[in-house]
C-alpha cells in the first residue's frame, strides 16, 4: 500500500477526455445544454460512483472503510452567467424535472426540490466557503449510476455540484477539503452519513481500492489481488435514504452505543460528540477487546427511552437532542446488535488490509453480509436472495453494498469464473427481467476520481 497526498490542489483540469465513450456522452450533454440555455458550457465535471468492498455503516462511527470508484458516473456541464435567476438545472433524463432557483439565499427542501435538492446541497456547501457575491449558474446533468442502487449516485451529484460551483467561482481547494465539504453538504438534505462516498469520489486512484480513514481524512492505495474481479448486481429494489428514517435510526443507535460505553468507562471528554471509534481510542484498546466490551456492556433486548435516560443520567429532553428530527418518535433502540456489527465490521476491515487472498476476502464479505442482515437489519429479502444466487453461481463472497434495504450487492470472483457467474445470475435472479441486463449486472475495475474538462 502507498499513501497518497490529500493536500494536492484540485480540480485537476484536462482539456478534453481521452476516453471515446466518455467523449461521446459529454458531447451529448453539451448539445442538450445548448438546446436548453442557448449557449455552451464553460466546464464539464465527471464524478464516479463507488462500491464499498468492506466496512459498511461504520464510517459515521469513525472507523475506516475500503471502497473503490466504479466506471459508472455523474456528468455535469456548467456555465457561469451574469443574469437572473441564480440557478437553472436540467437533466438529460426526462423523468427528473427541471429546476429554477431565483436567488442564492435558497433553503434546501427535499420535498420541494426533489432530486435537485442534492444539487443544491453541493452549491450550498460551496457558497458557505465563498466570500462575495456568487456567480449565477446553469447546470445540465446526466448519469449512468443507477439511482437508489447503493452506488452513491446522490453523493456523486452533491460532489459534482460542489466542484462545479467552486471552479466557476475561482475557489481552489484540496481533495481532502472538497471531500469534507461535500460530506457536510449532503447532510443538509437530512441524512446524517459519514464521509466515505465523498472521499472516494475525489481521492480514488485508477487500478486500486482505497483504505479511507477519518478525523483527519487520510487515503491509502490498496492493491487488489491480481486474479480478483468484482461483480455488481442490482437487486432492483430502490431505497432513498432521505425518504425514510432507517438510515438515521442506525446512526442514532451507534451514537447511543458510544454514549453508554463512555458513561460506563468513565470517559468525560466531549462525551456528546464521541463516536464508537473515539471510545476505543480513549480506552486505547484493540478491536478484539472492543468486541468483548460491547458484548459485556449491552443486553440483547432493545433499550427503551426510559432505560437510556437512566443509563445516561439525562432527561428525555436531553436524550432528544441526541436524536434526529425523524427519529425522535422512536421508542426502542437495539444497541447490542448495532454496536457489535460496528466493531466486528471494523475488525473485518483490519483483516482485509492484511490479506491478499481472494478466498479470505470472499469469506470476510460473506461475514459482513450476515452481520448487516442479522445485527444491523439493513438487508432486504431480495438482497439476501441475490447474495445467495451469487454464491450459487460460483462467487467466493458476496454482500450488500451501500446503505442497504435495497440497492446492489458486490460479489468477488476470479477472472476465469466471472463470465459463468454473470450467466448464472441471468438464469437465476434475473430470469424474468426484461430490461437491459448489462445495466444491472456488470464487472467493475477500480476507476479514477473526479475530473474536470474544459472543452469537448
GROMACS .gro file of C-alpha atoms in nm:
model
  456
    1UNK     CA    1   0.000   0.000   0.000
    2UNK     CA    2   0.117   0.352  -0.072
    3UNK     CA    3  -0.021   0.664   0.089
    4UNK     CA    4  -0.122   0.950  -0.136
    5UNK     CA    5  -0.143   1.317  -0.050
    6UNK     CA    6  -0.489   1.456   0.006
    7UNK     CA    7  -0.348   1.809   0.002
    8UNK     CA    8  -0.288   1.811  -0.373
    9UNK     CA    9  -0.477   2.101  -0.526
   10UNK     CA   10  -0.794   2.005  -0.703
   11UNK     CA   11  -0.953   2.032  -0.955
   12UNK     CA   12  -0.716   1.856  -1.193
   13UNK     CA   13  -0.821   2.016  -1.520
   14UNK     CA   14  -0.798   1.833  -1.853
   15UNK     CA   15  -0.858   1.995  -2.190
   16UNK     CA   16  -1.067   1.702  -2.315
   17UNK     CA   17  -1.142   1.337  -2.229
   18UNK     CA   18  -0.928   1.066  -2.385
   19UNK     CA   19  -1.194   0.800  -2.344
   20UNK     CA   20  -1.408   0.785  -2.660
   21UNK     CA   21  -1.725   0.668  -2.485
   22UNK     CA   22  -1.696   0.944  -2.225
   23UNK     CA   23  -1.628   1.195  -2.502
   24UNK     CA   24  -1.949   1.097  -2.681
   25UNK     CA   25  -2.156   1.122  -2.363
   26UNK     CA   26  -2.015   1.467  -2.287
   27UNK     CA   27  -2.087   1.580  -2.645
   28UNK     CA   28  -2.450   1.477  -2.597
   29UNK     CA   29  -2.459   1.669  -2.269
   30UNK     CA   30  -2.306   1.973  -2.441
   31UNK     CA   31  -2.574   1.977  -2.711
   32UNK     CA   32  -2.853   1.933  -2.456
   33UNK     CA   33  -2.708   2.222  -2.258
   34UNK     CA   34  -2.709   2.444  -2.567
   35UNK     CA   35  -3.063   2.348  -2.669
   36UNK     CA   36  -3.182   2.432  -2.316
   37UNK     CA   37  -2.990   2.752  -2.244
   38UNK     CA   38  -2.882   2.882  -2.591
   39UNK     CA   39  -2.512   2.891  -2.502
   40UNK     CA   40  -2.241   2.632  -2.441
   41UNK     CA   41  -2.096   2.522  -2.103
   42UNK     CA   42  -1.775   2.664  -1.959
   43UNK     CA   43  -1.675   2.340  -1.791
   44UNK     CA   44  -1.763   1.971  -1.758
   45UNK     CA   45  -1.734   1.770  -1.437
   46UNK     CA   46  -1.725   1.392  -1.403
   47UNK     CA   47  -1.767   1.225  -1.060
   48UNK     CA   48  -1.766   0.844  -1.025
   49UNK     CA   49  -1.996   0.625  -0.824
   50UNK     CA   50  -1.844   0.381  -0.580
   51UNK     CA   51  -1.877   0.032  -0.445
   52UNK     CA   52  -1.774  -0.035  -0.087
   53UNK     CA   53  -1.586  -0.363  -0.064
   54UNK     CA   54  -1.581  -0.388   0.316
   55UNK     CA   55  -1.663  -0.159   0.608
   56UNK     CA   56  -2.037  -0.093   0.582
   57UNK     CA   57  -2.216   0.151   0.814
   58UNK     CA   58  -1.900   0.226   1.011
   59UNK     CA   59  -1.763   0.546   0.853
   60UNK     CA   60  -2.005   0.757   1.058
   61UNK     CA   61  -1.881   0.570   1.365
   62UNK     CA   62  -1.525   0.691   1.297
   63UNK     CA   63  -1.389   0.364   1.157
   64UNK     CA   64  -1.205   0.318   0.829
   65UNK     CA   65  -1.351   0.167   0.512
   66UNK     CA   66  -1.230   0.020   0.185
   67UNK     CA   67  -1.423   0.127  -0.128
   68UNK     CA   68  -1.328   0.172  -0.492
   69UNK     CA   69  -1.456   0.405  -0.763
   70UNK     CA   70  -1.653   0.242  -1.045
   71UNK     CA   71  -1.683   0.346  -1.411
   72UNK     CA   72  -2.048   0.450  -1.369
   73UNK     CA   73  -2.063   0.824  -1.305
   74UNK     CA   74  -2.243   1.157  -1.288
   75UNK     CA   75  -2.161   1.414  -1.558
   76UNK     CA   76  -2.234   1.783  -1.508
   77UNK     CA   77  -2.198   2.062  -1.764
   78UNK     CA   78  -2.190   2.411  -1.614
   79UNK     CA   79  -2.164   2.776  -1.704
   80UNK     CA   80  -2.134   3.097  -1.504
   81UNK     CA   81  -2.371   3.370  -1.626
   82UNK     CA   82  -2.450   3.732  -1.538
   83UNK     CA   83  -2.826   3.709  -1.536
   84UNK     CA   84  -3.116   3.605  -1.320
   85UNK     CA   85  -3.237   3.367  -1.192
   86UNK     CA   86  -2.947   3.244  -0.980
   87UNK     CA   87  -2.977   2.881  -1.089
   88UNK     CA   88  -3.131   2.671  -1.365
   89UNK     CA   89  -3.087   2.292  -1.369
   90UNK     CA   90  -3.184   2.040  -1.634
   91UNK     CA   91  -3.135   1.662  -1.655
   92UNK     CA   92  -3.093   1.452  -1.970
   93UNK     CA   93  -3.334   1.200  -1.818
   94UNK     CA   94  -3.682   1.349  -1.864
   95UNK     CA   95  -3.818   1.179  -1.553
   96UNK     CA   96  -3.620   1.433  -1.349
   97UNK     CA   97  -3.794   1.771  -1.384
   98UNK     CA   98  -3.607   2.096  -1.444
   99UNK     CA   99  -3.546   2.327  -1.151
  100UNK     CA  100  -3.519   2.706  -1.119
  101UNK     CA  101  -3.391   2.878  -0.802
  102UNK     CA  102  -3.444   3.258  -0.803
  103UNK     CA  103  -3.154   3.366  -0.582
  104UNK     CA  104  -2.861   3.235  -0.377
  105UNK     CA  105  -3.049   3.267  -0.046
  106UNK     CA  106  -3.236   2.941  -0.101
  107UNK     CA  107  -3.344   2.687   0.160
  108UNK     CA  108  -3.284   2.319   0.085
  109UNK     CA  109  -3.617   2.140   0.092
  110UNK     CA  110  -3.620   1.779  -0.033
  111UNK     CA  111  -3.997   1.774  -0.069
  112UNK     CA  112  -3.998   2.097  -0.270
  113UNK     CA  113  -3.698   2.035  -0.493
  114UNK     CA  114  -3.689   1.653  -0.519
  115UNK     CA  115  -3.376   1.526  -0.695
  116UNK     CA  116  -3.247   1.884  -0.732
  117UNK     CA  117  -3.207   1.905  -0.352
  118UNK     CA  118  -2.882   1.709  -0.389
  119UNK     CA  119  -2.756   1.961  -0.646
  120UNK     CA  120  -2.848   2.241  -0.406
  121UNK     CA  121  -2.656   2.071  -0.124
  122UNK     CA  122  -2.333   2.097  -0.322
  123UNK     CA  123  -2.398   2.457  -0.420
  124UNK     CA  124  -2.487   2.550  -0.062
  125UNK     CA  125  -2.165   2.395   0.067
  126UNK     CA  126  -1.961   2.592  -0.184
  127UNK     CA  127  -2.143   2.917  -0.105
  128UNK     CA  128  -2.058   2.879   0.263
  129UNK     CA  129  -1.691   2.888   0.165
  130UNK     CA  130  -1.718   3.178  -0.078
  131UNK     CA  131  -1.676   3.542   0.004
  132UNK     CA  132  -1.863   3.800  -0.200
  133UNK     CA  133  -2.146   3.754  -0.447
  134UNK     CA  134  -2.154   3.415  -0.624
  135UNK     CA  135  -2.196   3.387  -0.999
  136UNK     CA  136  -2.527   3.267  -1.138
  137UNK     CA  137  -2.519   2.908  -1.259
  138UNK     CA  138  -2.659   2.692  -1.537
  139UNK     CA  139  -2.628   2.315  -1.493
  140UNK     CA  140  -2.708   2.017  -1.714
  141UNK     CA  141  -2.669   1.671  -1.561
  142UNK     CA  142  -2.651   1.315  -1.691
  143UNK     CA  143  -2.576   0.996  -1.503
  144UNK     CA  144  -2.501   0.630  -1.560
  145UNK     CA  145  -2.515   0.534  -1.190
  146UNK     CA  146  -2.843   0.350  -1.120
  147UNK     CA  147  -3.037   0.570  -0.871
  148UNK     CA  148  -3.124   0.416  -0.537
  149UNK     CA  149  -2.889   0.124  -0.601
  150UNK     CA  150  -2.641   0.190  -0.320
  151UNK     CA  151  -2.365   0.300  -0.561
  152UNK     CA  152  -2.356   0.658  -0.435
  153UNK     CA  153  -2.545   0.838  -0.711
  154UNK     CA  154  -2.674   1.103  -0.470
  155UNK     CA  155  -2.329   1.174  -0.326
  156UNK     CA  156  -2.182   1.194  -0.675
  157UNK     CA  157  -2.440   1.462  -0.763
  158UNK     CA  158  -2.350   1.660  -0.448
  159UNK     CA  159  -1.978   1.633  -0.524
  160UNK     CA  160  -2.021   1.732  -0.890
  161UNK     CA  161  -2.235   2.031  -0.796
  162UNK     CA  162  -1.991   2.150  -0.530
  163UNK     CA  163  -1.692   2.102  -0.758
  164UNK     CA  164  -1.850   2.291  -1.048
  165UNK     CA  165  -1.961   2.576  -0.820
  166UNK     CA  166  -1.619   2.619  -0.661
  167UNK     CA  167  -1.447   2.604  -1.000
  168UNK     CA  168  -1.674   2.864  -1.161
  169UNK     CA  169  -1.629   3.090  -0.858
  170UNK     CA  170  -1.249   3.050  -0.885
  171UNK     CA  171  -1.216   2.882  -0.545
  172UNK     CA  172  -0.916   2.645  -0.527
  173UNK     CA  173  -0.933   2.363  -0.273
  174UNK     CA  174  -0.755   2.036  -0.194
  175UNK     CA  175  -0.909   1.692  -0.247
  176UNK     CA  176  -0.949   1.650   0.127
  177UNK     CA  177  -1.124   1.986   0.160
  178UNK     CA  178  -1.362   1.909  -0.126
  179UNK     CA  179  -1.442   1.566   0.018
  180UNK     CA  180  -1.504   1.703   0.368
  181UNK     CA  181  -1.718   1.991   0.239
  182UNK     CA  182  -1.924   1.753   0.025
  183UNK     CA  183  -1.983   1.516   0.317
  184UNK     CA  184  -2.107   1.802   0.535
  185UNK     CA  185  -2.315   1.945   0.250
  186UNK     CA  186  -2.504   1.622   0.186
  187UNK     CA  187  -2.631   1.627   0.542
  188UNK     CA  188  -2.839   1.934   0.451
  189UNK     CA  189  -3.084   1.700   0.279
  190UNK     CA  190  -3.147   1.530   0.614
  191UNK     CA  191  -2.927   1.218   0.603
  192UNK     CA  192  -2.659   1.200   0.873
  193UNK     CA  193  -2.396   0.998   0.689
  194UNK     CA  194  -2.022   0.957   0.711
  195UNK     CA  195  -1.759   1.071   0.463
  196UNK     CA  196  -1.676   0.756   0.265
  197UNK     CA  197  -1.868   0.832  -0.054
  198UNK     CA  198  -1.726   1.181  -0.093
  199UNK     CA  199  -1.370   1.074  -0.007
  200UNK     CA  200  -1.358   0.802  -0.272
  201UNK     CA  201  -1.526   1.034  -0.526
  202UNK     CA  202  -1.237   1.282  -0.505
  203UNK     CA  203  -0.943   1.065  -0.396
  204UNK     CA  204  -0.988   0.745  -0.600
  205UNK     CA  205  -0.687   0.607  -0.785
  206UNK     CA  206  -0.735   0.405  -1.101
  207UNK     CA  207  -0.640   0.039  -1.051
  208UNK     CA  208  -0.661   0.048  -0.670
  209UNK     CA  209  -0.914   0.030  -0.392
  210UNK     CA  210  -0.874   0.286  -0.114
  211UNK     CA  211  -0.833   0.249   0.259
  212UNK     CA  212  -1.005   0.562   0.389
  213UNK     CA  213  -0.951   0.683   0.745
  214UNK     CA  214  -1.122   0.977   0.911
  215UNK     CA  215  -1.053   1.263   1.152
  216UNK     CA  216  -0.840   1.370   0.976
  217UNK     CA  217  -0.922   1.229   0.632
  218UNK     CA  218  -0.645   1.003   0.501
  219UNK     CA  219  -0.647   0.772   0.199
  220UNK     CA  220  -0.411   0.490   0.113
  221UNK     CA  221  -0.398   0.280  -0.205
  222UNK     CA  222  -0.491  -0.086  -0.156
  223UNK     CA  223  -0.381  -0.336  -0.418
  224UNK     CA  224  -0.644  -0.580  -0.540
  225UNK     CA  225  -0.528  -0.945  -0.584
  226UNK     CA  226  -0.436  -0.991  -0.949
  227UNK     CA  227  -0.696  -1.258  -1.019
  228UNK     CA  228  -0.984  -1.086  -0.833
  229UNK     CA  229  -1.283  -0.946  -1.019
  230UNK     CA  230  -1.577  -0.769  -0.857
  231UNK     CA  231  -1.927  -0.805  -0.999
  232UNK     CA  232  -2.201  -0.558  -0.908
  233UNK     CA  233  -2.561  -0.676  -0.927
  234UNK     CA  234  -2.866  -0.456  -0.871
  235UNK     CA  235  -3.144  -0.611  -0.662
  236UNK     CA  236  -3.390  -0.382  -0.848
  237UNK     CA  237  -3.523  -0.273  -0.508
  238UNK     CA  238  -3.459   0.101  -0.473
  239UNK     CA  239  -3.405   0.286  -0.148
  240UNK     CA  240  -3.387   0.661  -0.092
  241UNK     CA  241  -3.211   0.725   0.241
  242UNK     CA  242  -3.358   1.073   0.269
  243UNK     CA  243  -3.716   0.949   0.244
  244UNK     CA  244  -3.712   0.711   0.544
  245UNK     CA  245  -3.572   0.705   0.895
  246UNK     CA  246  -3.395   0.367   0.861
  247UNK     CA  247  -3.051   0.514   0.797
  248UNK     CA  248  -3.070   0.788   1.059
  249UNK     CA  249  -3.203   0.535   1.312
  250UNK     CA  250  -2.883   0.332   1.276
  251UNK     CA  251  -2.672   0.647   1.309
  252UNK     CA  252  -2.857   0.742   1.627
  253UNK     CA  253  -2.826   0.393   1.772
  254UNK     CA  254  -2.449   0.396   1.721
  255UNK     CA  255  -2.430   0.739   1.886
  256UNK     CA  256  -2.613   0.594   2.185
  257UNK     CA  257  -2.374   0.297   2.191
  258UNK     CA  258  -2.083   0.541   2.216
  259UNK     CA  259  -2.261   0.741   2.488
  260UNK     CA  260  -2.333   0.437   2.704
  261UNK     CA  261  -1.981   0.297   2.661
  262UNK     CA  262  -1.831   0.634   2.756
  263UNK     CA  263  -2.055   0.659   3.063
  264UNK     CA  264  -1.974   0.307   3.178
  265UNK     CA  265  -1.600   0.357   3.120
  266UNK     CA  266  -1.597   0.698   3.294
  267UNK     CA  267  -1.493   0.887   2.981
  268UNK     CA  268  -1.576   1.257   3.022
  269UNK     CA  269  -1.410   1.437   2.730
  270UNK     CA  270  -1.660   1.570   2.472
  271UNK     CA  271  -1.898   1.287   2.554
  272UNK     CA  272  -2.184   1.427   2.346
  273UNK     CA  273  -1.970   1.416   2.029
  274UNK     CA  274  -1.798   1.080   2.080
  275UNK     CA  275  -1.821   0.810   1.815
  276UNK     CA  276  -1.757   0.442   1.885
  277UNK     CA  277  -1.406   0.468   1.737
  278UNK     CA  278  -1.337   0.763   1.968
  279UNK     CA  279  -1.429   0.549   2.269
  280UNK     CA  280  -1.183   0.284   2.155
  281UNK     CA  281  -0.913   0.548   2.112
  282UNK     CA  282  -0.983   0.693   2.459
  283UNK     CA  283  -0.957   0.347   2.614
  284UNK     CA  284  -0.652   0.260   2.398
  285UNK     CA  285  -0.766  -0.098   2.341
  286UNK     CA  286  -0.771  -0.334   2.042
  287UNK     CA  287  -1.075  -0.411   1.830
  288UNK     CA  288  -1.084  -0.760   1.980
  289UNK     CA  289  -1.123  -0.603   2.325
  290UNK     CA  290  -1.384  -0.361   2.191
  291UNK     CA  291  -1.587  -0.658   2.069
  292UNK     CA  292  -1.572  -0.813   2.416
  293UNK     CA  293  -1.659  -0.478   2.576
  294UNK     CA  294  -1.972  -0.435   2.361
  295UNK     CA  295  -2.084  -0.789   2.439
  296UNK     CA  296  -2.040  -0.740   2.813
  297UNK     CA  297  -2.191  -0.389   2.830
  298UNK     CA  298  -2.522  -0.423   2.644
  299UNK     CA  299  -2.815  -0.659   2.675
  300UNK     CA  300  -2.967  -0.807   2.361
  301UNK     CA  301  -3.318  -0.677   2.423
  302UNK     CA  302  -3.397  -0.329   2.284
  303UNK     CA  303  -3.347  -0.033   2.515
  304UNK     CA  304  -3.639   0.196   2.593
  305UNK     CA  305  -3.608   0.573   2.621
  306UNK     CA  306  -3.668   0.548   2.995
  307UNK     CA  307  -3.389   0.294   3.030
  308UNK     CA  308  -3.149   0.508   2.827
  309UNK     CA  309  -3.229   0.816   3.036
  310UNK     CA  310  -3.146   0.619   3.348
  311UNK     CA  311  -2.834   0.468   3.189
  312UNK     CA  312  -2.704   0.807   3.076
  313UNK     CA  313  -2.834   1.009   3.372
  314UNK     CA  314  -3.021   1.252   3.150
  315UNK     CA  315  -3.373   1.379   3.095
  316UNK     CA  316  -3.590   1.292   2.796
  317UNK     CA  317  -3.529   1.641   2.658
  318UNK     CA  318  -3.154   1.586   2.679
  319UNK     CA  319  -3.190   1.246   2.512
  320UNK     CA  320  -3.397   1.406   2.237
  321UNK     CA  321  -3.101   1.628   2.145
  322UNK     CA  322  -2.900   1.317   2.055
  323UNK     CA  323  -3.175   1.202   1.818
  324UNK     CA  324  -3.251   1.342   1.474
  325UNK     CA  325  -3.578   1.504   1.373
  326UNK     CA  326  -3.702   1.186   1.206
  327UNK     CA  327  -3.602   0.952   1.492
  328UNK     CA  328  -3.744   1.134   1.795
  329UNK     CA  329  -4.064   0.932   1.773
  330UNK     CA  330  -3.879   0.602   1.825
  331UNK     CA  331  -3.941   0.417   2.150
  332UNK     CA  332  -3.683   0.135   2.127
  333UNK     CA  333  -3.316   0.114   2.029
  334UNK     CA  334  -3.114  -0.203   1.952
  335UNK     CA  335  -2.775  -0.110   2.094
  336UNK     CA  336  -2.617  -0.455   2.140
  337UNK     CA  337  -2.675  -0.554   1.778
  338UNK     CA  338  -2.569  -0.222   1.624
  339UNK     CA  339  -2.260  -0.185   1.839
  340UNK     CA  340  -2.149  -0.543   1.776
  341UNK     CA  341  -2.185  -0.505   1.400
  342UNK     CA  342  -1.978  -0.185   1.401
  343UNK     CA  343  -1.680  -0.318   1.594
  344UNK     CA  344  -1.680  -0.658   1.421
  345UNK     CA  345  -1.708  -0.490   1.079
  346UNK     CA  346  -1.417  -0.261   1.169
  347UNK     CA  347  -1.220  -0.575   1.259
  348UNK     CA  348  -1.308  -0.723   0.918
  349UNK     CA  349  -1.161  -0.414   0.750
  350UNK     CA  350  -0.844  -0.467   0.953
  351UNK     CA  351  -0.828  -0.831   0.838
  352UNK     CA  352  -0.899  -0.729   0.476
  353UNK     CA  353  -0.595  -0.500   0.474
  354UNK     CA  354  -0.368  -0.775   0.600
  355UNK     CA  355  -0.452  -1.033   0.331
  356UNK     CA  356  -0.407  -1.065  -0.042
  357UNK     CA  357  -0.607  -1.386  -0.074
  358UNK     CA  358  -0.923  -1.385  -0.286
  359UNK     CA  359  -1.065  -1.669  -0.075
  360UNK     CA  360  -1.013  -1.481   0.251
  361UNK     CA  361  -1.165  -1.166   0.106
  362UNK     CA  362  -1.467  -1.369  -0.001
  363UNK     CA  363  -1.514  -1.508   0.350
  364UNK     CA  364  -1.496  -1.158   0.500
  365UNK     CA  365  -1.760  -1.033   0.256
  366UNK     CA  366  -1.990  -1.322   0.349
  367UNK     CA  367  -1.945  -1.244   0.719
  368UNK     CA  368  -2.017  -0.878   0.650
  369UNK     CA  369  -2.346  -0.954   0.478
  370UNK     CA  370  -2.459  -1.187   0.756
  371UNK     CA  371  -2.387  -0.915   1.010
  372UNK     CA  372  -2.566  -0.648   0.807
  373UNK     CA  373  -2.864  -0.882   0.775
  374UNK     CA  374  -2.885  -1.013   1.131
  375UNK     CA  375  -2.727  -0.748   1.357
  376UNK     CA  376  -2.775  -0.425   1.164
  377UNK     CA  377  -3.102  -0.530   1.000
  378UNK     CA  378  -3.010  -0.331   0.689
  379UNK     CA  379  -3.072  -0.601   0.431
  380UNK     CA  380  -3.383  -0.695   0.231
  381UNK     CA  381  -3.521  -1.037   0.123
  382UNK     CA  382  -3.429  -0.956  -0.238
  383UNK     CA  383  -3.073  -0.868  -0.137
  384UNK     CA  384  -3.044  -1.193   0.059
  385UNK     CA  385  -3.169  -1.392  -0.240
  386UNK     CA  386  -2.930  -1.213  -0.476
  387UNK     CA  387  -2.635  -1.282  -0.244
  388UNK     CA  388  -2.738  -1.648  -0.232
  389UNK     CA  389  -2.763  -1.662  -0.612
  390UNK     CA  390  -2.416  -1.506  -0.644
  391UNK     CA  391  -2.268  -1.770  -0.417
  392UNK     CA  392  -2.462  -2.041  -0.603
  393UNK     CA  393  -2.317  -1.909  -0.928
  394UNK     CA  394  -1.961  -1.952  -0.808
  395UNK     CA  395  -1.879  -1.626  -0.630
  396UNK     CA  396  -1.630  -1.662  -0.345
  397UNK     CA  397  -1.814  -1.399  -0.143
  398UNK     CA  398  -2.099  -1.151  -0.176
  399UNK     CA  399  -2.256  -0.878   0.035
  400UNK     CA  400  -2.491  -0.585   0.014
  401UNK     CA  401  -2.308  -0.261  -0.055
  402UNK     CA  402  -2.420   0.088   0.031
  403UNK     CA  403  -2.685   0.173   0.288
  404UNK     CA  404  -2.890  -0.140   0.224
  405UNK     CA  405  -3.266  -0.205   0.241
  406UNK     CA  406  -3.236  -0.246  -0.136
  407UNK     CA  407  -2.977  -0.145  -0.392
  408UNK     CA  408  -2.683  -0.356  -0.505
  409UNK     CA  409  -2.467  -0.644  -0.393
  410UNK     CA  410  -2.098  -0.678  -0.472
  411UNK     CA  411  -1.954  -1.024  -0.534
  412UNK     CA  412  -1.591  -1.131  -0.560
  413UNK     CA  413  -1.481  -1.393  -0.811
  414UNK     CA  414  -1.181  -1.466  -1.031
  415UNK     CA  415  -1.108  -1.373  -1.391
  416UNK     CA  416  -1.168  -1.727  -1.518
  417UNK     CA  417  -1.509  -1.754  -1.349
  418UNK     CA  418  -1.661  -1.410  -1.398
  419UNK     CA  419  -1.846  -1.494  -1.720
  420UNK     CA  420  -2.001  -1.805  -1.565
  421UNK     CA  421  -2.115  -1.603  -1.261
  422UNK     CA  422  -2.285  -1.340  -1.476
  423UNK     CA  423  -2.452  -1.606  -1.694
  424UNK     CA  424  -2.570  -1.788  -1.382
  425UNK     CA  425  -2.730  -1.470  -1.244
  426UNK     CA  426  -2.908  -1.416  -1.576
  427UNK     CA  427  -3.070  -1.756  -1.536
  428UNK     CA  428  -3.150  -1.726  -1.167
  429UNK     CA  429  -3.224  -1.387  -1.011
  430UNK     CA  430  -3.284  -1.209  -1.342
  431UNK     CA  431  -3.468  -1.482  -1.533
  432UNK     CA  432  -3.782  -1.265  -1.560
  433UNK     CA  433  -3.604  -0.932  -1.603
  434UNK     CA  434  -3.695  -0.760  -1.932
  435UNK     CA  435  -3.464  -0.459  -1.908
  436UNK     CA  436  -3.106  -0.411  -2.028
  437UNK     CA  437  -2.919  -0.682  -1.836
  438UNK     CA  438  -2.575  -0.520  -1.874
  439UNK     CA  439  -2.702  -0.213  -1.687
  440UNK     CA  440  -2.794  -0.411  -1.375
  441UNK     CA  441  -2.514  -0.671  -1.368
  442UNK     CA  442  -2.158  -0.579  -1.459
  443UNK     CA  443  -1.798  -0.647  -1.366
  444UNK     CA  444  -1.608  -0.344  -1.242
  445UNK     CA  445  -1.250  -0.234  -1.205
  446UNK     CA  446  -1.113   0.037  -0.973
  447UNK     CA  447  -1.159   0.369  -1.151
  448UNK     CA  448  -1.024   0.722  -1.114
  449UNK     CA  449  -1.167   1.004  -0.907
  450UNK     CA  450  -1.342   1.326  -1.005
  451UNK     CA  451  -1.225   1.514  -1.315
  452UNK     CA  452  -1.281   1.848  -1.485
  453UNK     CA  453  -1.275   1.906  -1.863
  454UNK     CA  454  -1.266   2.249  -2.022
  455UNK     CA  455  -1.354   2.154  -2.379
  456UNK     CA  456  -1.538   1.884  -2.567
   0.00000   0.00000   0.00000
